[in-house]
Short mmCIF file of C-alpha atoms in Angstrom, two decimals:
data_model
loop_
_atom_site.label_atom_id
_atom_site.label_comp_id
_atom_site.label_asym_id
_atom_site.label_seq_id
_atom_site.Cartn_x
_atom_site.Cartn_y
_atom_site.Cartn_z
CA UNK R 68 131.72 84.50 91.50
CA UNK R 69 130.24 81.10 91.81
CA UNK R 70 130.36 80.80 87.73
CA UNK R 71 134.03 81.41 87.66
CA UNK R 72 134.05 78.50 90.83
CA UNK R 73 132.03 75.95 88.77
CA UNK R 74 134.64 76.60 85.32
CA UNK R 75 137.19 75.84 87.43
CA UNK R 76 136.27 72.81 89.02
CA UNK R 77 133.96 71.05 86.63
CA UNK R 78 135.80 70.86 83.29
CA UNK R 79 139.24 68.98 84.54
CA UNK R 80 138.78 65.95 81.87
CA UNK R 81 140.33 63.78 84.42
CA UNK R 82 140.13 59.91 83.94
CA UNK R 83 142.29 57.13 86.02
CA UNK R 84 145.05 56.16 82.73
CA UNK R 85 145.90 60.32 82.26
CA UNK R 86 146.04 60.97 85.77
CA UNK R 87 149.55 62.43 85.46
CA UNK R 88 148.54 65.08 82.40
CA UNK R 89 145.46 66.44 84.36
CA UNK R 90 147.03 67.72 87.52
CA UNK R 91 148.23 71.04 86.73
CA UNK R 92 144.87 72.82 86.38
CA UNK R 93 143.87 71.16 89.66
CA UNK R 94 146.78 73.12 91.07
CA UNK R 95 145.56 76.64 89.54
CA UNK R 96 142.18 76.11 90.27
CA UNK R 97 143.20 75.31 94.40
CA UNK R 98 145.52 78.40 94.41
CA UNK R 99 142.67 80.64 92.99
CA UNK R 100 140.26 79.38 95.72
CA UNK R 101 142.39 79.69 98.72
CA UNK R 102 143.32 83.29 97.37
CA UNK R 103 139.71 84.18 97.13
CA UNK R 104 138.54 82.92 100.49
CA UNK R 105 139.45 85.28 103.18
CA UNK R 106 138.08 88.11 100.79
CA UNK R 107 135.02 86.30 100.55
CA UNK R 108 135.13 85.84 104.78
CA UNK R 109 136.14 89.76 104.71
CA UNK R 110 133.30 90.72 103.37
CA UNK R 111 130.62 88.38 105.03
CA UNK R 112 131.97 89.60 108.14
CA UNK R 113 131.36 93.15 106.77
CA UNK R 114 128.40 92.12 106.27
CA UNK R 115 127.50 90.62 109.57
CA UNK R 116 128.70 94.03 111.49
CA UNK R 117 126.73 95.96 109.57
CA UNK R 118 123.87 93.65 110.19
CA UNK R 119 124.50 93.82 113.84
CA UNK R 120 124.53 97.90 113.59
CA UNK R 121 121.20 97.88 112.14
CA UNK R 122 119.62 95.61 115.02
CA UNK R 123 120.28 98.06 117.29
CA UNK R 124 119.17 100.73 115.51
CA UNK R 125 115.47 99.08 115.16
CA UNK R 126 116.02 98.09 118.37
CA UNK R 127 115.63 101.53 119.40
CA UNK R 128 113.31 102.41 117.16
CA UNK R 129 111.18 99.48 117.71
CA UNK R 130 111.17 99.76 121.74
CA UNK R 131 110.56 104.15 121.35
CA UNK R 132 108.02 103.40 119.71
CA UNK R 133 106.08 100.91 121.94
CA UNK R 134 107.16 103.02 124.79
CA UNK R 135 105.66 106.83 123.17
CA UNK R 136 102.31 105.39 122.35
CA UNK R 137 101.80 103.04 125.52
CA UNK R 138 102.72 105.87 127.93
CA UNK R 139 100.81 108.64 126.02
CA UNK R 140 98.22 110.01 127.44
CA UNK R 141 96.04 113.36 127.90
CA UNK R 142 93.45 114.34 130.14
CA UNK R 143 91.67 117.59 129.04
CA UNK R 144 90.78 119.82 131.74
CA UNK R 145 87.23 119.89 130.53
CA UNK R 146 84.39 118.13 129.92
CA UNK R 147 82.13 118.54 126.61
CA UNK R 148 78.92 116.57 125.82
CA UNK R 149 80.76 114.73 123.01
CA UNK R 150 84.41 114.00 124.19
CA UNK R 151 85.80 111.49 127.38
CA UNK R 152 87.84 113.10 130.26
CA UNK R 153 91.38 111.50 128.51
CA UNK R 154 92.84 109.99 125.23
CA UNK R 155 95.30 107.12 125.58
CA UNK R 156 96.03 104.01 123.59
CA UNK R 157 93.51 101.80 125.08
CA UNK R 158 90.83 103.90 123.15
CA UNK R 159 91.55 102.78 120.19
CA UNK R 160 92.40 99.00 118.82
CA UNK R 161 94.83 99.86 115.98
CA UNK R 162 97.18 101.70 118.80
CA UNK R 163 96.79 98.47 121.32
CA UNK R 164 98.33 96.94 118.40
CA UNK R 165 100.62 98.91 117.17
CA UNK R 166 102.10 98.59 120.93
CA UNK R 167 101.86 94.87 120.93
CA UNK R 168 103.17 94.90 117.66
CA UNK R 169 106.21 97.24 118.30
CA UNK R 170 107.13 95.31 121.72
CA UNK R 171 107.32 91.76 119.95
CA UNK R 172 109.28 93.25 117.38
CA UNK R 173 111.46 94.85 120.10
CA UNK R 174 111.88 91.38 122.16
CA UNK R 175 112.66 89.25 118.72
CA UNK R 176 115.28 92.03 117.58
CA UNK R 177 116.96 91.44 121.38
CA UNK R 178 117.15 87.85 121.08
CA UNK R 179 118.18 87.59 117.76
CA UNK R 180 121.29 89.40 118.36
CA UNK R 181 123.03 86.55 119.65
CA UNK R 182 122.36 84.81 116.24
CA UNK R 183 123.36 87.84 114.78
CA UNK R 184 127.42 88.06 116.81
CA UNK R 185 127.30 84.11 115.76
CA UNK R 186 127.07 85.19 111.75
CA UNK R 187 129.75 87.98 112.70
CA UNK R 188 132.19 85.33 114.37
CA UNK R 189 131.62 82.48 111.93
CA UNK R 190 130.71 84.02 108.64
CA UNK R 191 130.25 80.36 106.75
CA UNK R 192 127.38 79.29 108.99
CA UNK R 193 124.53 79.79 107.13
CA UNK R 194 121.48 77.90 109.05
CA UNK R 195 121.37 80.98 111.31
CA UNK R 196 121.89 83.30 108.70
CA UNK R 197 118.36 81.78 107.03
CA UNK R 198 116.77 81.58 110.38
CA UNK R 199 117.62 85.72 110.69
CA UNK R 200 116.44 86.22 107.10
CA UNK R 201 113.33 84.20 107.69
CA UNK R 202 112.06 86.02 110.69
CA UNK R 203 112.97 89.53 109.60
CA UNK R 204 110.76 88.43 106.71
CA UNK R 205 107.99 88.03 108.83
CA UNK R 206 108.91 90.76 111.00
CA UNK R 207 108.26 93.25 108.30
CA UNK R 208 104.76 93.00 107.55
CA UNK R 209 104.00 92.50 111.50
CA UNK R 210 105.65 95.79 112.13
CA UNK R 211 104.39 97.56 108.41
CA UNK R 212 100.83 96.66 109.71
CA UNK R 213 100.98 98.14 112.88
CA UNK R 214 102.08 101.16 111.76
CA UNK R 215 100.18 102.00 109.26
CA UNK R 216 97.32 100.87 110.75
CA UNK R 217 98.51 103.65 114.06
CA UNK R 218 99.31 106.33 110.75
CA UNK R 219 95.57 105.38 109.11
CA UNK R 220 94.21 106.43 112.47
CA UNK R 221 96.67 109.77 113.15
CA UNK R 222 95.71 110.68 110.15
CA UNK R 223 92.16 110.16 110.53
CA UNK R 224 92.31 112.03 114.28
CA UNK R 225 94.44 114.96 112.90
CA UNK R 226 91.92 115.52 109.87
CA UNK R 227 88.99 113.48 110.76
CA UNK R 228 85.94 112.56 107.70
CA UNK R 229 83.24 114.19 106.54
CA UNK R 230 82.50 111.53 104.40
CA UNK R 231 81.45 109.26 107.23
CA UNK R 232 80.90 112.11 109.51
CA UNK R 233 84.04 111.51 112.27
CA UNK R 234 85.22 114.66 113.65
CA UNK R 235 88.75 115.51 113.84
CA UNK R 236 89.72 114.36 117.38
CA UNK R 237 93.14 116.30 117.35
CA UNK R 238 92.03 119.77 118.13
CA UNK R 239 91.75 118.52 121.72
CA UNK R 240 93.57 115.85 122.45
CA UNK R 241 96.82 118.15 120.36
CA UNK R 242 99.66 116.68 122.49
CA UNK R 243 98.65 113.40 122.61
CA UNK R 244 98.54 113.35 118.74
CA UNK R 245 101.84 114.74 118.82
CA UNK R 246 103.64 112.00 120.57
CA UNK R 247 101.11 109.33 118.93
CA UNK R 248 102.76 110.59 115.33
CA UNK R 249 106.31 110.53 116.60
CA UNK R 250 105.62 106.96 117.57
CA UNK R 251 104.22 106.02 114.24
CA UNK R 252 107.27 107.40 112.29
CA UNK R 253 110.05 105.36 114.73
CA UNK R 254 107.92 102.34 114.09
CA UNK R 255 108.15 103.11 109.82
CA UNK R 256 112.03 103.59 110.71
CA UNK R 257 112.17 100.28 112.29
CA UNK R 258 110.17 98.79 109.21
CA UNK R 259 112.15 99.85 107.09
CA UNK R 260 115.54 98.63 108.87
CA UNK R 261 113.97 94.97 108.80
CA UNK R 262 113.73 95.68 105.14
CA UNK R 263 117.45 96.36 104.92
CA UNK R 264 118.21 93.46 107.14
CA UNK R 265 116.57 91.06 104.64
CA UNK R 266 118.44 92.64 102.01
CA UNK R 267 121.34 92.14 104.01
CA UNK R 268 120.85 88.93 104.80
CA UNK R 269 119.62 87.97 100.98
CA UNK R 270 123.57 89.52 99.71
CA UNK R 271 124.83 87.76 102.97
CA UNK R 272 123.28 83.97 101.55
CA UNK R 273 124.30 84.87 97.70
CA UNK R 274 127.97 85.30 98.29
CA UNK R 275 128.22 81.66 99.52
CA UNK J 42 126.18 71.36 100.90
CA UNK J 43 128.56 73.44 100.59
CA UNK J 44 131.22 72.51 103.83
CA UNK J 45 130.85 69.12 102.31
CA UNK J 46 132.28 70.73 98.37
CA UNK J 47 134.74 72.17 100.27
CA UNK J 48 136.26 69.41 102.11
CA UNK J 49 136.31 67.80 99.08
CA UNK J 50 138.12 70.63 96.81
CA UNK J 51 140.93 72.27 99.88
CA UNK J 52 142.70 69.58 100.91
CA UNK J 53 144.04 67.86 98.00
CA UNK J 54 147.89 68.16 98.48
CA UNK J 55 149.01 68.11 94.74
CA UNK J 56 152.14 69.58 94.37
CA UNK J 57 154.13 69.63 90.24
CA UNK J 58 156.36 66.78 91.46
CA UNK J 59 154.01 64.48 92.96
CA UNK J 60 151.27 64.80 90.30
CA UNK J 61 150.37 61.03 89.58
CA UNK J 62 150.18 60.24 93.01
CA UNK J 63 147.69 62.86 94.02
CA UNK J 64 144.96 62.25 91.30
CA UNK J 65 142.91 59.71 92.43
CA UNK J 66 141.50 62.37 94.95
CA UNK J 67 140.32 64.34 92.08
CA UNK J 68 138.61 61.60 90.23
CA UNK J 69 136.72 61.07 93.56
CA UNK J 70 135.81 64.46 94.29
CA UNK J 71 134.83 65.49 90.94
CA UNK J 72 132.29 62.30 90.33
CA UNK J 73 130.86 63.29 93.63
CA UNK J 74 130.20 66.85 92.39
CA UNK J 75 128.57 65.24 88.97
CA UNK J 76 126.16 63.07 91.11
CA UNK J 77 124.96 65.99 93.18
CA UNK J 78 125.17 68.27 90.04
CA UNK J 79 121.69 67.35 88.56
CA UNK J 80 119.92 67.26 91.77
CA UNK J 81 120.72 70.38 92.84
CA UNK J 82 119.49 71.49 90.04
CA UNK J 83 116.44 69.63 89.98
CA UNK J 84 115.86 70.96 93.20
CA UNK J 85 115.94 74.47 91.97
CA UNK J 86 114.04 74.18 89.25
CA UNK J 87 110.94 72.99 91.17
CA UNK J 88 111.77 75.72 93.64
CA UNK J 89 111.56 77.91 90.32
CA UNK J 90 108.28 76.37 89.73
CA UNK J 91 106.76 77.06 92.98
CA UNK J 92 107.81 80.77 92.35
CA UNK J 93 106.12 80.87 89.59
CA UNK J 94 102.58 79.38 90.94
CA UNK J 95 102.84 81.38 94.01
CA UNK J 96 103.56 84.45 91.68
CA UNK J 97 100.10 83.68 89.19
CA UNK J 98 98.21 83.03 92.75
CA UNK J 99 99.34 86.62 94.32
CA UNK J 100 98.71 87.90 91.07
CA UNK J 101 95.23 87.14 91.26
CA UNK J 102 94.84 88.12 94.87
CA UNK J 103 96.41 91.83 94.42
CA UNK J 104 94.03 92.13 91.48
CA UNK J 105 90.83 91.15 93.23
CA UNK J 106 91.75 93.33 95.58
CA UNK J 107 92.30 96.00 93.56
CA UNK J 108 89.63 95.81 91.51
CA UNK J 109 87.10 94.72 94.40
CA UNK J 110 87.66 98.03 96.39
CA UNK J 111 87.95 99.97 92.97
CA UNK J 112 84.28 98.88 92.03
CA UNK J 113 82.92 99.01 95.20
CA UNK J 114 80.08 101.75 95.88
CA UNK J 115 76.77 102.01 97.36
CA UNK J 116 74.49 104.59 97.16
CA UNK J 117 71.62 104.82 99.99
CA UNK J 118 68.01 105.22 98.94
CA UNK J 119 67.39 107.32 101.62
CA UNK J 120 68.89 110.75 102.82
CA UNK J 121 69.80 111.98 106.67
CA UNK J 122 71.03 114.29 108.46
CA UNK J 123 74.32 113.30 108.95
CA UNK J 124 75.26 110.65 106.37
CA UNK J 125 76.27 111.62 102.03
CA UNK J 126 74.27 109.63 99.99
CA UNK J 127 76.88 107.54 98.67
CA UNK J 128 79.74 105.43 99.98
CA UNK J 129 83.18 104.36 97.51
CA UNK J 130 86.66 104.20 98.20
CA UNK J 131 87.28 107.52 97.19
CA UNK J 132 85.64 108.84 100.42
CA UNK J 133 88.85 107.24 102.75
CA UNK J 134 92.57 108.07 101.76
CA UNK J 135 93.31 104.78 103.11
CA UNK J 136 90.93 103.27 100.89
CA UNK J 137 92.16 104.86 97.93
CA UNK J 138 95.96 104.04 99.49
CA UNK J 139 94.83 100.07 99.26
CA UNK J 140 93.63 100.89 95.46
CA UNK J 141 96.96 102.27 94.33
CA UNK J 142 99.20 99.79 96.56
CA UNK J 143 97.73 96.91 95.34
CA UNK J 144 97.06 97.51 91.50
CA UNK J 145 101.04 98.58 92.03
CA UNK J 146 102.28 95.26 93.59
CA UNK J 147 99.29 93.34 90.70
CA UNK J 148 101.53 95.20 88.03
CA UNK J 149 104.87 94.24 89.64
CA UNK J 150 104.10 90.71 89.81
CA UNK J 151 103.04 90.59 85.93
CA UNK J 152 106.69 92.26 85.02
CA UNK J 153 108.00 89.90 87.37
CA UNK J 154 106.75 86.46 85.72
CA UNK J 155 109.52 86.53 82.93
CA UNK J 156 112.42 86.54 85.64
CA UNK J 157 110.83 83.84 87.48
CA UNK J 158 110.59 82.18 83.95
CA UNK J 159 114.61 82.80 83.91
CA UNK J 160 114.99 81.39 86.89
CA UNK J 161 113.04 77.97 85.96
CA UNK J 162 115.21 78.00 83.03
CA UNK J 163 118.63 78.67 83.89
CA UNK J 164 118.14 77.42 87.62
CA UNK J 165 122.02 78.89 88.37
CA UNK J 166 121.43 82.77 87.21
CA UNK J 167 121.50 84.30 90.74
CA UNK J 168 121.17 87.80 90.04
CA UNK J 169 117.98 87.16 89.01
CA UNK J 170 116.80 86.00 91.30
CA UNK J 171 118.89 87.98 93.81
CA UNK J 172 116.48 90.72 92.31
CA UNK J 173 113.34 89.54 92.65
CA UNK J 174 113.85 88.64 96.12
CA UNK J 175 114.69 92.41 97.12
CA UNK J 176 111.38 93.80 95.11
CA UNK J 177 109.73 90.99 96.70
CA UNK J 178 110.61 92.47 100.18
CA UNK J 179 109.67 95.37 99.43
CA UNK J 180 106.42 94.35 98.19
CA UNK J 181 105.76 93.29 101.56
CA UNK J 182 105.18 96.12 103.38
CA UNK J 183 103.71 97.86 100.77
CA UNK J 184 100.60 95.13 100.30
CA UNK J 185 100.71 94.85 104.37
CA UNK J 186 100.70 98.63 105.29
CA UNK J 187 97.80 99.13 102.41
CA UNK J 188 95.57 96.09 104.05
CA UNK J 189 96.26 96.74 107.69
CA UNK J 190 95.19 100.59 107.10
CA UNK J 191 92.25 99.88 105.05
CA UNK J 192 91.54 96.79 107.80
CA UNK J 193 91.62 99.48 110.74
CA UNK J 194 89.07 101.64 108.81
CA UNK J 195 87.04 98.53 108.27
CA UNK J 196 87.20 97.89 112.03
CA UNK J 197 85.97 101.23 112.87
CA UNK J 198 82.97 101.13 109.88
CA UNK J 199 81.84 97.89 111.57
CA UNK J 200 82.16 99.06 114.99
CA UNK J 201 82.51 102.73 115.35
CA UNK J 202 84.15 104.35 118.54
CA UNK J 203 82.74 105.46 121.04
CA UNK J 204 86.13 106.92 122.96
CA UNK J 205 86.44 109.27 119.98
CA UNK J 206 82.81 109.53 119.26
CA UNK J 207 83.17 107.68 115.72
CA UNK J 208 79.86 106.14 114.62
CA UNK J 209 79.45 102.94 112.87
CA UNK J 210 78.88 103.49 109.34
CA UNK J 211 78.02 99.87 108.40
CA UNK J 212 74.61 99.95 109.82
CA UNK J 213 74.00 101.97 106.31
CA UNK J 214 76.39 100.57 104.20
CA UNK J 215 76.44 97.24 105.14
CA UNK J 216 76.93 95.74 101.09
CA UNK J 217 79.66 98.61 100.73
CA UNK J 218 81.10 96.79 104.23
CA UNK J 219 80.76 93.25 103.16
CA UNK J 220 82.72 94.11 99.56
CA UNK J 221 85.40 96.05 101.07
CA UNK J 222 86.41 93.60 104.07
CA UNK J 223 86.90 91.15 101.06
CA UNK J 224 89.35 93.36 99.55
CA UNK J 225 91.12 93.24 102.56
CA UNK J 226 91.21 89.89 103.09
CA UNK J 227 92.56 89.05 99.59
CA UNK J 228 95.12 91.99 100.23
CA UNK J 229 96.16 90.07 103.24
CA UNK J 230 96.47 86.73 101.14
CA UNK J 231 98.62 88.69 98.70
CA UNK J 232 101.02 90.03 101.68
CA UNK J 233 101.13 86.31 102.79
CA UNK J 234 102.10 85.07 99.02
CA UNK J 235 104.85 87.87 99.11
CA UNK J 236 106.36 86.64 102.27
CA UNK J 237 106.12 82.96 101.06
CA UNK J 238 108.28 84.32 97.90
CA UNK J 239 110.71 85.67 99.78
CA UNK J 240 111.66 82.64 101.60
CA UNK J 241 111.45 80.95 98.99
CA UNK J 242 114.09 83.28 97.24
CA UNK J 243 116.47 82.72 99.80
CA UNK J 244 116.16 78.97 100.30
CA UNK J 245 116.56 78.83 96.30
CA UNK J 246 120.22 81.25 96.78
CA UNK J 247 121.05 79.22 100.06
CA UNK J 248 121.51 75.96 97.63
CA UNK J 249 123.89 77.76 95.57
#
C-alpha cells in the first residue's frame, strides 16, 4: 500500500514555469488518498478491538494463574522420614517465580489497557502503539520463563530422575500437582496471547 | 513523520479550474518530501545494519549454547550408591529441550541473514521485514522457555531441595555444573538479542 502512496506522490515532474500542465495528477492522486483513508482507519480500529479482546483474555489467564499456584497447597495427613507435613509454592524457587512473574504480567496487562482504548479511539497515534508493542515484547520472555521454568519442575515432580536420583514428588502431594499443572498451562496461554499481541501490534505499525 | 506528510499532501485545494493558482503548494510539499526522502532512508539502512550485527552476535550465542550443553559430560572416577557414573544432557529432558531449542533458533538466524541482507538493501521492502519480526517473536519464547527450564534445573543441581528431598548433584559434578550454567547464560544472551531484534523491527516499520 505504501508503494502505490510513494508512485503517486513522488513522480509529479512539477517545476514553477509548467505549473498549470502538472495539476491534474495532483488531483487523482488526492482523490485516491482520501478514498483510501477511512479503510485504512477501519481496519486499524479492527485491529485495536481485537487487540483489546486479547488483553483481557491474558488478563485472565495471567491473574488464574498467579492465583492457582500461590493459593495451592497440600498437607498430607502423614508423616514419612523423607517428605515435609505440606507442599506449597514457597518450596520451591521456580514456582515463587512463576507467581511473581504471572502477577507483574497481570498488573502491566491492567494498566496497559488504557493505552490500548487510546489506539482503539485514535487509530493514527502510533507512540502508544510502539510503547504496547515494546512491552509485550518484553512481556513474553518474562512470562515464557516463568512458565517453563514452573512446567521443568511439574514435570520433574510428576516423573521425578533417576539420573540424579530425585524421586517423583507427585505420588503424594497428587492434588497439589494437579492445580500446579493447570496453572502452568494458563500461564503458556497467556504467553502465547502476548505473542499475538506483538503480532498485532507489528500489522497494526505496518499499515501506517 | 508521517502527520507532518499528511498535512502537507490533504489540504491542497486544487480544483480543474483553478489549476495554476494552486501549484505552488505542490512544489513546496514535494521538495520537502525529497529532502526527508534520503534520510529516511539512511536511517533505515543503518537500522538494517544493526539487524544484521545483532543477528551474527545471537547467532553465535544460540550456537555456543548449543554446542556447549551438547558436548558437555562428565564421568566420575568413583562409583556410589546412589549416583550413575556419568552426567550429560541427555540425563534431563530439559537439558536436551535447551539442545534442540537453541540449535533451532542458531539455524533460524542463519536462514534469516539473507532477509536482513534485503532489508539493508532495499531499506522500503516491508514484508520482509514484516516477516522477520513475527519469527523473531516467536523466537523469543522459544530461546527463553529453553534457558529458564534448563536455569531451574541448574538451580536445583547447585542447590538441591530439601522441601522435596532433591539432593545437590553439583558437589559431584561440579565441571559438568560450571559448563552447563554457561550454556545458560549464553541462551539468555541469545533471548536478549531476540528481543533487541524485535524492537528493532518495529522501530524500522514505524518510519515507514
Amino acid at each position: 500500500m505504501d508503494s502505490t502512496k510513494e508512485s503517486g506522490d513522488i513522480p509529479i515532474p512539477v517545476t514553477g514555469s509548467k505549473s498549470s500542465k502538472a495539476a491534474p495528477p495532483l488531483v487523482v492522486a488526492s482523490t485516491k488518498k482520501s478514498a483510501k483513508q477511512p479503510l485504512v482507519s477501519r481496519w486499524k480500529r479492527g485491529l485495536g478491538i481485537l487487540d483489546f479482546i486479547l488483553r483481557i483474555c491474558a488478563i485472565a489467564a495471567a491473574l488464574a494463574a498467579a492465583t492457582a499456584m500461590g493459593t495451592t497447597s497440600q498437607q498430607l495427613p502423614f508423616f514419612t522420614q523423607f517428605f515435609q507435613f505440606k507442599a506449597d509454592y514457597n518450596d520451591l524457587p521456580a514456582f515463587t517465580f512463576f507467581v511473581i512473574a504471572n502477577a507483574m504480567a497481570g498488573a502491566y496487562l491492567v494498566l496497559s489497557l488504557p493505552f490500548s482504548i487510546v489506539c482503539i479511539v485514535r487509530p493514527h497515534i502510533i507512540g502508544a502503539r510502539l510503547m504496547l508493542l515494546v512491552f509485550d515484547t518484553v512481556a513474553v520472555p518474562l512470562v515464557t520463563a516463568a512458565a517453563s521454568a514452573a512446567a521443568s519442575m511439574v514435570y520433574l515432580a510428576h516423573n521425578g530422575n533417576s539420573n540424579a536420583n530425585w524421586v517423583a514428588i507427585c505420588r503424594q502431594f497428587d492434588d497439589f500437582c494437579q492445580r500446579v499443572s493447570g496453572a502452568v498451562v494458563a500461564s503458556f496461554i497467556a504467553a502465547l496471547i502476548f505473542v499475538v499481541l506483538v503480532v498485532v501490534s507489528a500489522v497494526a505499525l505496518r499499515r501506517n
